[in-house]
Amino acid sequence: MMNFDDSETQRANLAYIKASMRVPLLSREREFELARRWREAGDQTALHELIVAYARLVVAMAARFRHYGLPLGDLIQEGNLGLLQAAQRFEPQRAVRFSTYAAWWIRSQMQDFILRNWSIVRTGTTAAQKSLFFNLRRLRARIDEPNGGGPNGGGLSDASVGKIAATLGVSARDVLDMDARLSGGDLSLNLAPGEDGDGELQDFLVDPEPSPEATTIHAHDEAIRLRWLSEAISELSPRERMVINERRLREDNATLESLGREFGVSKERVRQIEHRALGKLKTSLERRHAEP
């Protein structure tokens, strides 16, 4: 995804950034007073002063995430939402500076926004994938493989994959999958495969489902097998048919004990009836086809 801010938007962003940087930071005492007034009395003026004073945190964080290709203004807006959440949840009585507390909320809000908008394909759906998404480039640069160190110069080397996987606590497969994801952008399946090529990229996708011919053959064979089985079962005695239905043709098969109680016989006798019925079915099916 590319950043296509127009000149007017860029001027507005620059004006906001300059204004944010001119606001002085708050002392610990003033910060505590404003947070207390907002939390205890809902003082909107105190909230405004607190938010404006730390808007520079949002700007600084947005600058760190610009290389993901999203508009700077959007990142700043998301960061401001995180700043508001921090103000809403901040507890002044805890011995923590508001700036330290707010930085986590600002970063989290921006990261969620990036994961939702970096690609039309959902990325970072698990904690491991999210950690990989935001740390893989940094770790790659640290081990001096910004352009690939694998076979023929492509991708990560096995040693680098192992180091990154160990550092982030993920599998090597996760590292390779995310590396491939970050290395390529989104492509439309309607694109032509080449400058002079006919058709579209989607024409080269392999359908994992059976072909129509295979589906038809399977349905035909299945119908024949069901007819043979039905005919074979019709040759059994009523008691044998019931045992086969209850023991072999139901998802929740009946037990030998339950059938024995119903027939008034032992479970060993039911087992014998089942064994005899299966033998009859086998003989009947063999009579209909050489390889049932």
Tab-separated table of N, CA and C in Angstrom, residues 12 26 33 39 44 64 104 123 128 131 165 202 217 237 264:
chain	number	residue	atom	x	y	z
A	12	ALA	N	-1.533	20.253	5.927
A	12	ALA	CA	-2.300	20.154	7.174
A	12	ALA	C	-1.571	19.280	8.193
A	26	LEU	N	4.432	18.348	30.286
A	26	LEU	CA	3.940	18.647	31.627
A	26	LEU	C	4.874	18.088	32.680
A	33	GLU	N	-2.262	16.341	38.501
A	33	GLU	CA	-3.417	17.185	38.802
A	33	GLU	C	-4.459	17.124	37.697
A	39	ARG	N	-10.468	12.496	35.918
A	39	ARG	CA	-11.019	11.223	36.382
A	39	ARG	C	-12.087	11.439	37.462
A	44	GLN	N	-13.382	18.628	31.356
A	44	GLN	CA	-13.000	18.581	29.944
A	44	GLN	C	-11.784	19.466	29.654
A	64	ARG	N	7.480	6.588	13.304
A	64	ARG	CA	8.132	5.273	13.363
A	64	ARG	C	7.446	4.253	12.464
A	104	TRP	N	1.929	3.036	25.363
A	104	TRP	CA	1.475	1.676	25.045
A	104	TRP	C	0.173	1.720	24.275
A	123	THR	N	-3.698	-9.859	8.042
A	123	THR	CA	-2.368	-10.216	8.515
A	123	THR	C	-2.312	-10.045	10.029
A	128	ALA	N	1.687	-14.378	17.660
A	128	ALA	CA	2.970	-14.694	17.021
A	128	ALA	C	3.103	-13.976	15.685
A	131	SER	N	3.721	-10.245	16.252
A	131	SER	CA	5.103	-9.998	16.655
A	131	SER	C	6.046	-10.095	15.460
A	165	ALA	N	13.412	-17.022	14.707
A	165	ALA	CA	12.402	-17.856	15.350
A	165	ALA	C	12.673	-17.980	16.852
A	202	GLN	N	-5.752	-15.660	-12.349
A	202	GLN	CA	-6.640	-16.641	-11.739
A	202	GLN	C	-6.812	-17.886	-12.598
A	217	ILE	N	-18.251	-39.809	-11.796
A	217	ILE	CA	-17.882	-41.224	-11.659
A	217	ILE	C	-18.085	-41.693	-10.225
A	237	SER	N	-32.294	-61.714	7.926
A	237	SER	CA	-33.489	-61.859	8.763
A	237	SER	C	-33.765	-60.532	9.463
A	264	GLY	N	-33.438	-59.698	24.683
A	264	GLY	CA	-33.560	-60.663	25.767
A	264	GLY	C	-32.533	-61.771	25.671
